[in-house]
PDB file of C-alpha atoms in Angstrom:
ATOM      1  CA  UNK A   1      -0.017  -0.030   0.064  1.00 91.00           C
ATOM      2  CA  UNK A   2       1.521   3.328  -1.080  1.00 95.00           C
ATOM      3  CA  UNK A   3       1.614   5.961   1.696  1.00 97.00           C
ATOM      4  CA  UNK A   4       2.440   9.677   1.225  1.00 97.00           C
ATOM      5  CA  UNK A   5       3.645  11.880   4.264  1.00 98.00           C
ATOM      6  CA  UNK A   6       3.965  15.649   3.932  1.00 98.00           C
ATOM      7  CA  UNK A   7       6.627  17.301   6.097  1.00 98.00           C
ATOM      8  CA  UNK A   8       7.570  20.901   6.680  1.00 97.00           C
ATOM      9  CA  UNK A   9       7.113  23.964   8.864  1.00 97.00           C
ATOM     10  CA  UNK A  10       3.509  24.850   9.981  1.00 95.00           C
ATOM     11  CA  UNK A  11       4.296  28.498  10.115  1.00 97.00           C
ATOM     12  CA  UNK A  12       5.933  30.715   7.568  1.00 98.00           C
ATOM     13  CA  UNK A  13       6.476  34.351   7.512  1.00 98.00           C
ATOM     14  CA  UNK A  14       5.013  36.739   4.767  1.00 97.00           C
ATOM     15  CA  UNK A  15       7.584  37.175   1.845  1.00 97.00           C
ATOM     16  CA  UNK A  16       9.476  34.101   2.709  1.00 98.00           C
ATOM     17  CA  UNK A  17       9.577  30.682   0.916  1.00 98.00           C
ATOM     18  CA  UNK A  18       7.338  27.785   1.974  1.00 98.00           C
ATOM     19  CA  UNK A  19       9.311  24.471   1.630  1.00 98.00           C
ATOM     20  CA  UNK A  20       7.506  21.106   1.877  1.00 98.00           C
ATOM     21  CA  UNK A  21       8.653  17.586   1.269  1.00 98.00           C
ATOM     22  CA  UNK A  22       6.587  14.507   0.573  1.00 98.00           C
ATOM     23  CA  UNK A  23       7.963  11.071   1.573  1.00 98.00           C
ATOM     24  CA  UNK A  24       6.677   8.024  -0.370  1.00 97.00           C
ATOM     25  CA  UNK A  25       6.633   4.643   1.024  1.00 96.00           C
ATOM     26  CA  UNK A  26       5.260   1.204   0.034  1.00 94.00           C
ATOM     27  CA  UNK A  27       6.238   1.838  -3.504  1.00 91.00           C
ATOM     28  CA  UNK A  28       8.775   3.144  -5.776  1.00 91.00           C
ATOM     29  CA  UNK A  29       8.606   6.968  -6.825  1.00 93.00           C
ATOM     30  CA  UNK A  30       9.779   5.964 -10.284  1.00 89.00           C
ATOM     31  CA  UNK A  31       7.322   5.335 -13.102  1.00 83.00           C
ATOM     32  CA  UNK A  32       4.872   7.882 -11.841  1.00 92.00           C
ATOM     33  CA  UNK A  33       3.823  11.652 -11.739  1.00 95.00           C
ATOM     34  CA  UNK A  34       3.560  13.187  -8.439  1.00 97.00           C
ATOM     35  CA  UNK A  35       1.553  16.267  -7.490  1.00 97.00           C
ATOM     36  CA  UNK A  36       0.920  18.932  -4.995  1.00 98.00           C
ATOM     37  CA  UNK A  37      -2.647  20.253  -4.249  1.00 98.00           C
ATOM     38  CA  UNK A  38      -3.752  22.874  -1.616  1.00 98.00           C
ATOM     39  CA  UNK A  39      -7.029  23.753   0.094  1.00 98.00           C
ATOM     40  CA  UNK A  40      -7.300  27.060   2.159  1.00 97.00           C
ATOM     41  CA  UNK A  41      -9.424  26.552   5.169  1.00 96.00           C
ATOM     42  CA  UNK A  42     -12.960  26.027   4.299  1.00 95.00           C
ATOM     43  CA  UNK A  43     -12.467  26.473   0.727  1.00 96.00           C
ATOM     44  CA  UNK A  44     -11.939  24.324  -2.418  1.00 96.00           C
ATOM     45  CA  UNK A  45      -8.915  22.400  -3.919  1.00 98.00           C
ATOM     46  CA  UNK A  46      -6.294  23.995  -6.001  1.00 97.00           C
ATOM     47  CA  UNK A  47      -3.818  22.112  -8.247  1.00 97.00           C
ATOM     48  CA  UNK A  48      -0.263  23.543  -7.813  1.00 98.00           C
ATOM     49  CA  UNK A  49       1.669  21.261 -10.030  1.00 97.00           C
ATOM     50  CA  UNK A  50       3.203  17.968 -10.744  1.00 95.00           C
ATOM     51  CA  UNK A  51       6.332  16.450 -11.484  1.00 96.00           C
ATOM     52  CA  UNK A  52       7.531  13.235 -13.266  1.00 94.00           C
ATOM     53  CA  UNK A  53       9.992  10.873 -11.934  1.00 92.00           C
ATOM     54  CA  UNK A  54      12.367  12.048 -14.803  1.00 92.00           C
ATOM     55  CA  UNK A  55      12.134  15.480 -13.448  1.00 93.00           C
ATOM     56  CA  UNK A  56       9.818  17.187 -15.969  1.00 94.00           C
ATOM     57  CA  UNK A  57       7.306  19.423 -14.289  1.00 95.00           C
ATOM     58  CA  UNK A  58       4.248  21.332 -15.101  1.00 94.00           C
ATOM     59  CA  UNK A  59       2.685  24.050 -12.894  1.00 96.00           C
ATOM     60  CA  UNK A  60      -0.717  25.956 -12.306  1.00 95.00           C
ATOM     61  CA  UNK A  61      -0.396  29.101 -14.411  1.00 93.00           C
ATOM     62  CA  UNK A  62      -1.405  31.204 -11.413  1.00 94.00           C
ATOM     63  CA  UNK A  63       1.400  30.004  -9.292  1.00 97.00           C
ATOM     64  CA  UNK A  64       3.967  29.282 -11.935  1.00 95.00           C
ATOM     65  CA  UNK A  65       6.272  32.305 -11.268  1.00 97.00           C
ATOM     66  CA  UNK A  66       6.491  31.350  -7.512  1.00 98.00           C
ATOM     67  CA  UNK A  67       6.536  27.449  -7.370  1.00 98.00           C
ATOM     68  CA  UNK A  68       9.306  25.034  -7.919  1.00 98.00           C
ATOM     69  CA  UNK A  69       8.786  21.025  -7.568  1.00 98.00           C
ATOM     70  CA  UNK A  70      11.532  18.921  -7.427  1.00 97.00           C
ATOM     71  CA  UNK A  71      12.174  15.023  -7.002  1.00 97.00           C
ATOM     72  CA  UNK A  72      14.906  12.854  -5.232  1.00 95.00           C
ATOM     73  CA  UNK A  73      14.465   9.264  -6.564  1.00 93.00           C
ATOM     74  CA  UNK A  74      16.981   8.122  -4.165  1.00 94.00           C
ATOM     75  CA  UNK A  75      15.119   9.112  -1.120  1.00 95.00           C
ATOM     76  CA  UNK A  76      11.819   8.442  -2.753  1.00 95.00           C
ATOM     77  CA  UNK A  77      10.740  12.014  -2.093  1.00 97.00           C
ATOM     78  CA  UNK A  78       9.554  15.080  -3.943  1.00 97.00           C
ATOM     79  CA  UNK A  79       9.433  18.584  -2.657  1.00 98.00           C
ATOM     80  CA  UNK A  80       7.794  21.940  -3.316  1.00 98.00           C
ATOM     81  CA  UNK A  81       9.163  25.452  -2.830  1.00 98.00           C
ATOM     82  CA  UNK A  82       6.560  28.551  -2.920  1.00 98.00           C
ATOM     83  CA  UNK A  83       8.272  31.839  -2.762  1.00 97.00           C
ATOM     84  CA  UNK A  84       6.980  35.171  -1.558  1.00 97.00           C
ATOM     85  CA  UNK A  85       4.102  33.851   0.235  1.00 98.00           C
ATOM     86  CA  UNK A  86       1.154  36.009   1.756  1.00 98.00           C
ATOM     87  CA  UNK A  87      -1.706  35.083   3.823  1.00 97.00           C
ATOM     88  CA  UNK A  88      -3.497  33.933   0.790  1.00 97.00           C
ATOM     89  CA  UNK A  89      -1.016  30.976   0.726  1.00 98.00           C
ATOM     90  CA  UNK A  90      -2.440  29.656   4.045  1.00 98.00           C
ATOM     91  CA  UNK A  91      -3.724  26.317   3.230  1.00 98.00           C
ATOM     92  CA  UNK A  92      -3.684  22.652   3.861  1.00 98.00           C
ATOM     93  CA  UNK A  93      -1.092  21.358   1.449  1.00 98.00           C
ATOM     94  CA  UNK A  94      -1.419  17.782   0.071  1.00 98.00           C
ATOM     95  CA  UNK A  95       0.943  15.616  -1.854  1.00 98.00           C
ATOM     96  CA  UNK A  96      -0.653  13.046  -4.179  1.00 97.00           C
ATOM     97  CA  UNK A  97       0.251  10.446  -6.800  1.00 96.00           C
ATOM     98  CA  UNK A  98      -0.961  10.668 -10.221  1.00 94.00           C
ATOM     99  CA  UNK A  99      -2.287   7.647 -11.645  1.00 90.00           C
ATOM    100  CA  UNK A 100      -2.479   6.718 -15.417  1.00 82.00           C
ATOM    101  CA  UNK A 101      -1.860   8.811 -18.380  1.00 82.00           C
ATOM    102  CA  UNK A 102      -4.694  11.498 -18.090  1.00 84.00           C
ATOM    103  CA  UNK A 103      -2.479  13.212 -15.390  1.00 85.00           C
ATOM    104  CA  UNK A 104      -5.371  14.193 -13.246  1.00 91.00           C
ATOM    105  CA  UNK A 105      -6.292  11.091 -11.529  1.00 92.00           C
ATOM    106  CA  UNK A 106      -4.965  11.375  -7.877  1.00 96.00           C
ATOM    107  CA  UNK A 107      -5.247   7.981  -6.416  1.00 95.00           C
ATOM    108  CA  UNK A 108      -3.031   8.162  -3.276  1.00 96.00           C
ATOM    109  CA  UNK A 109      -2.900  11.249  -0.952  1.00 98.00           C
ATOM    110  CA  UNK A 110      -0.874  12.364   2.025  1.00 98.00           C
ATOM    111  CA  UNK A 111      -2.906  13.455   5.102  1.00 97.00           C
ATOM    112  CA  UNK A 112      -2.218  16.941   4.422  1.00 98.00           C
ATOM    113  CA  UNK A 113      -0.191  19.695   6.355  1.00 98.00           C
ATOM    114  CA  UNK A 114      -1.673  22.945   7.292  1.00 98.00           C
ATOM    115  CA  UNK A 115       0.758  25.750   6.626  1.00 98.00           C
ATOM    116  CA  UNK A 116       0.023  29.189   8.032  1.00 98.00           C
ATOM    117  CA  UNK A 117       1.561  32.312   6.626  1.00 98.00           C
ATOM    118  CA  UNK A 118       1.850  34.854   9.430  1.00 97.00           C
ATOM    119  CA  UNK A 119       4.351  37.217  11.057  1.00 95.00           C
TER     120      UNK A 119
ATOM    121  CA  UNK B   1     -12.427  28.093 -20.814  1.00 51.00           C
ATOM    122  CA  UNK B   2     -10.504  26.872 -17.856  1.00 68.00           C
ATOM    123  CA  UNK B   3     -13.157  26.384 -15.190  1.00 91.00           C
ATOM    124  CA  UNK B   4     -15.339  23.664 -13.848  1.00 96.00           C
ATOM    125  CA  UNK B   5     -18.526  24.641 -12.053  1.00 97.00           C
ATOM    126  CA  UNK B   6     -20.397  22.774  -9.501  1.00 98.00           C
ATOM    127  CA  UNK B   7     -23.469  23.439  -7.289  1.00 96.00           C
ATOM    128  CA  UNK B   8     -22.214  24.405  -3.770  1.00 96.00           C
ATOM    129  CA  UNK B   9     -24.656  22.207  -2.041  1.00 97.00           C
ATOM    130  CA  UNK B  10     -27.063  19.226  -2.691  1.00 98.00           C
ATOM    131  CA  UNK B  11     -29.050  17.224  -0.307  1.00 97.00           C
ATOM    132  CA  UNK B  12     -30.598  13.594  -0.542  1.00 97.00           C
ATOM    133  CA  UNK B  13     -32.765  11.617   1.712  1.00 98.00           C
ATOM    134  CA  UNK B  14     -31.255   8.419   3.044  1.00 97.00           C
ATOM    135  CA  UNK B  15     -31.523   5.610   0.522  1.00 97.00           C
ATOM    136  CA  UNK B  16     -32.424   7.697  -2.356  1.00 97.00           C
ATOM    137  CA  UNK B  17     -30.341   8.505  -5.450  1.00 98.00           C
ATOM    138  CA  UNK B  18     -28.576  11.894  -6.044  1.00 98.00           C
ATOM    139  CA  UNK B  19     -26.643  13.373  -9.003  1.00 98.00           C
ATOM    140  CA  UNK B  20     -23.980  15.767  -8.544  1.00 98.00           C
ATOM    141  CA  UNK B  21     -23.134  17.976 -11.571  1.00 98.00           C
ATOM    142  CA  UNK B  22     -19.853  19.410 -12.957  1.00 98.00           C
ATOM    143  CA  UNK B  23     -19.748  21.846 -15.811  1.00 97.00           C
ATOM    144  CA  UNK B  24     -16.967  22.948 -18.176  1.00 95.00           C
ATOM    145  CA  UNK B  25     -15.796  23.321 -21.703  1.00 93.00           C
ATOM    146  CA  UNK B  26     -12.925  20.841 -20.974  1.00 93.00           C
ATOM    147  CA  UNK B  27     -15.461  18.090 -20.250  1.00 95.00           C
ATOM    148  CA  UNK B  28     -16.391  18.060 -23.907  1.00 94.00           C
ATOM    149  CA  UNK B  29     -13.043  16.325 -24.421  1.00 92.00           C
ATOM    150  CA  UNK B  30     -12.122  14.836 -21.160  1.00 92.00           C
ATOM    151  CA  UNK B  31     -13.925  12.563 -18.770  1.00 94.00           C
ATOM    152  CA  UNK B  32     -14.072  14.104 -15.319  1.00 95.00           C
ATOM    153  CA  UNK B  33     -12.702  12.421 -12.260  1.00 97.00           C
ATOM    154  CA  UNK B  34     -14.491  12.656  -8.893  1.00 98.00           C
ATOM    155  CA  UNK B  35     -13.197  12.896  -5.320  1.00 98.00           C
ATOM    156  CA  UNK B  36     -14.862  12.652  -1.980  1.00 98.00           C
ATOM    157  CA  UNK B  37     -13.562  14.374   0.956  1.00 98.00           C
ATOM    158  CA  UNK B  38     -14.858  14.103   4.398  1.00 98.00           C
ATOM    159  CA  UNK B  39     -14.170  16.570   7.191  1.00 96.00           C
ATOM    160  CA  UNK B  40     -10.621  16.469   8.362  1.00 95.00           C
ATOM    161  CA  UNK B  41      -9.504  14.073   5.741  1.00 97.00           C
ATOM    162  CA  UNK B  42      -7.716  14.139   2.410  1.00 98.00           C
ATOM    163  CA  UNK B  43      -9.667  13.787  -0.732  1.00 98.00           C
ATOM    164  CA  UNK B  44     -10.303  10.406  -2.097  1.00 98.00           C
ATOM    165  CA  UNK B  45     -10.643   9.206  -5.599  1.00 97.00           C
ATOM    166  CA  UNK B  46     -14.060   7.657  -6.245  1.00 98.00           C
ATOM    167  CA  UNK B  47     -14.621   7.820 -10.073  1.00 97.00           C
ATOM    168  CA  UNK B  48     -12.275   8.073 -12.831  1.00 96.00           C
ATOM    169  CA  UNK B  49     -12.215   7.797 -16.703  1.00 91.00           C
ATOM    170  CA  UNK B  50     -15.657   6.916 -18.392  1.00 91.00           C
ATOM    171  CA  UNK B  51     -16.822   5.170 -15.402  1.00 95.00           C
ATOM    172  CA  UNK B  52     -14.187   3.551 -13.164  1.00 95.00           C
ATOM    173  CA  UNK B  53     -14.107   3.027  -9.478  1.00 96.00           C
ATOM    174  CA  UNK B  54     -10.836   2.401  -7.697  1.00 94.00           C
ATOM    175  CA  UNK B  55     -10.626  -0.598  -5.412  1.00 94.00           C
ATOM    176  CA  UNK B  56     -12.808  -0.351  -2.291  1.00 95.00           C
ATOM    177  CA  UNK B  57     -15.410   2.153  -3.590  1.00 97.00           C
ATOM    178  CA  UNK B  58     -18.796   0.964  -3.404  1.00 97.00           C
ATOM    179  CA  UNK B  59     -20.695   0.336  -6.738  1.00 96.00           C
ATOM    180  CA  UNK B  60     -23.425   2.719  -5.726  1.00 97.00           C
ATOM    181  CA  UNK B  61     -20.969   5.449  -7.108  1.00 98.00           C
ATOM    182  CA  UNK B  62     -21.131   5.964 -10.761  1.00 97.00           C
ATOM    183  CA  UNK B  63     -19.887   8.534 -13.363  1.00 97.00           C
ATOM    184  CA  UNK B  64     -21.385   9.671 -16.697  1.00 97.00           C
ATOM    185  CA  UNK B  65     -21.274  12.632 -18.942  1.00 96.00           C
ATOM    186  CA  UNK B  66     -23.274  14.589 -21.504  1.00 96.00           C
ATOM    187  CA  UNK B  67     -21.842  17.331 -23.481  1.00 96.00           C
ATOM    188  CA  UNK B  68     -19.846  19.874 -21.170  1.00 95.00           C
ATOM    189  CA  UNK B  69     -21.549  18.267 -18.020  1.00 97.00           C
ATOM    190  CA  UNK B  70     -20.150  15.345 -15.913  1.00 97.00           C
ATOM    191  CA  UNK B  71     -22.224  13.665 -13.369  1.00 98.00           C
ATOM    192  CA  UNK B  72     -21.586  11.526 -10.236  1.00 98.00           C
ATOM    193  CA  UNK B  73     -24.399   9.591  -9.266  1.00 98.00           C
ATOM    194  CA  UNK B  74     -24.874   7.909  -5.928  1.00 98.00           C
ATOM    195  CA  UNK B  75     -27.594   5.327  -6.163  1.00 98.00           C
ATOM    196  CA  UNK B  76     -29.027   4.663  -2.614  1.00 97.00           C
ATOM    197  CA  UNK B  77     -27.163   7.256  -0.791  1.00 97.00           C
ATOM    198  CA  UNK B  78     -25.863   6.247   2.733  1.00 97.00           C
ATOM    199  CA  UNK B  79     -25.048   8.259   5.761  1.00 97.00           C
ATOM    200  CA  UNK B  80     -21.431   7.846   5.390  1.00 97.00           C
ATOM    201  CA  UNK B  81     -21.675   9.452   1.936  1.00 98.00           C
ATOM    202  CA  UNK B  82     -22.273  12.800   3.393  1.00 98.00           C
ATOM    203  CA  UNK B  83     -19.027  14.769   2.438  1.00 98.00           C
ATOM    204  CA  UNK B  84     -17.698  17.338   0.011  1.00 98.00           C
ATOM    205  CA  UNK B  85     -17.465  15.973  -3.677  1.00 98.00           C
ATOM    206  CA  UNK B  86     -15.074  17.476  -6.169  1.00 98.00           C
ATOM    207  CA  UNK B  87     -14.749  16.928  -9.973  1.00 98.00           C
ATOM    208  CA  UNK B  88     -11.452  17.634 -11.851  1.00 96.00           C
ATOM    209  CA  UNK B  89     -10.339  17.429 -15.436  1.00 95.00           C
ATOM    210  CA  UNK B  90      -7.621  18.539 -17.794  1.00 92.00           C
ATOM    211  CA  UNK B  91      -7.785  22.009 -19.129  1.00 89.00           C
ATOM    212  CA  UNK B  92      -8.744  22.048 -22.849  1.00 82.00           C
ATOM    213  CA  UNK B  93      -5.731  23.906 -24.370  1.00 78.00           C
ATOM    214  CA  UNK B  94      -2.944  22.508 -22.220  1.00 79.00           C
ATOM    215  CA  UNK B  95      -1.982  19.838 -19.596  1.00 81.00           C
ATOM    216  CA  UNK B  96      -2.978  21.833 -16.559  1.00 90.00           C
ATOM    217  CA  UNK B  97      -5.381  20.303 -13.956  1.00 93.00           C
ATOM    218  CA  UNK B  98      -8.629  22.069 -13.031  1.00 95.00           C
ATOM    219  CA  UNK B  99     -10.696  21.341 -10.097  1.00 97.00           C
ATOM    220  CA  UNK B 100     -14.391  22.297  -9.355  1.00 97.00           C
ATOM    221  CA  UNK B 101     -15.365  24.406  -6.537  1.00 97.00           C
ATOM    222  CA  UNK B 102     -16.921  21.422  -4.677  1.00 97.00           C
ATOM    223  CA  UNK B 103     -20.459  20.379  -3.779  1.00 98.00           C
ATOM    224  CA  UNK B 104     -21.435  19.547  -0.190  1.00 98.00           C
ATOM    225  CA  UNK B 105     -23.663  16.644  -0.044  1.00 98.00           C
ATOM    226  CA  UNK B 106     -26.083  16.293   2.824  1.00 98.00           C
ATOM    227  CA  UNK B 107     -27.818  12.872   3.442  1.00 97.00           C
ATOM    228  CA  UNK B 108     -31.240  13.571   5.467  1.00 94.00           C
TER     229      UNK B 108
END
């Protein structure tokens, strides 16, 4: 059974960079795409971007200038950095596995991590 | 267009059938996927592709589509189906991922 676990700071100051890591267990990170999705408290889901195990990426146009997703196959982890954060970036951040070739079926999810942007 | 639109809230009587809708131009080309999210939990994939259920998803969940609209149907809704439901798809003109705004399902 594939399991994903997000880790990182729960509090980030405005204008700083939010950094999160997703650790994958129970399966190899290779041969799949991996994604980040966020959800502001009480609101809907927003796709952030995804990365292929080869390193190719695709980002939400609304976040593209601020986000970088990377992967470390040796550690079975992938990571996300979001720069110049504001209060609007306060959200639960989920990592997820992308299933199949359609690139929008997320079949395994982490439990999520709440990141608050505040001074 | 790069949006998916869902009704904010829907209710259904216990044991009855409910259909949750998702509208968007991209759905003319791509089948929607559907996710169930219960309070305090991560979303869970319930329908993908034309009408496929991941292992463990009850067969009372089904998906269909017509034109620019996708439907998630729950036949014989149970109390445990009370949750938020989100559709998603690919954008029409690129490989970006879209999510609908979500529908809160109440089982009466």
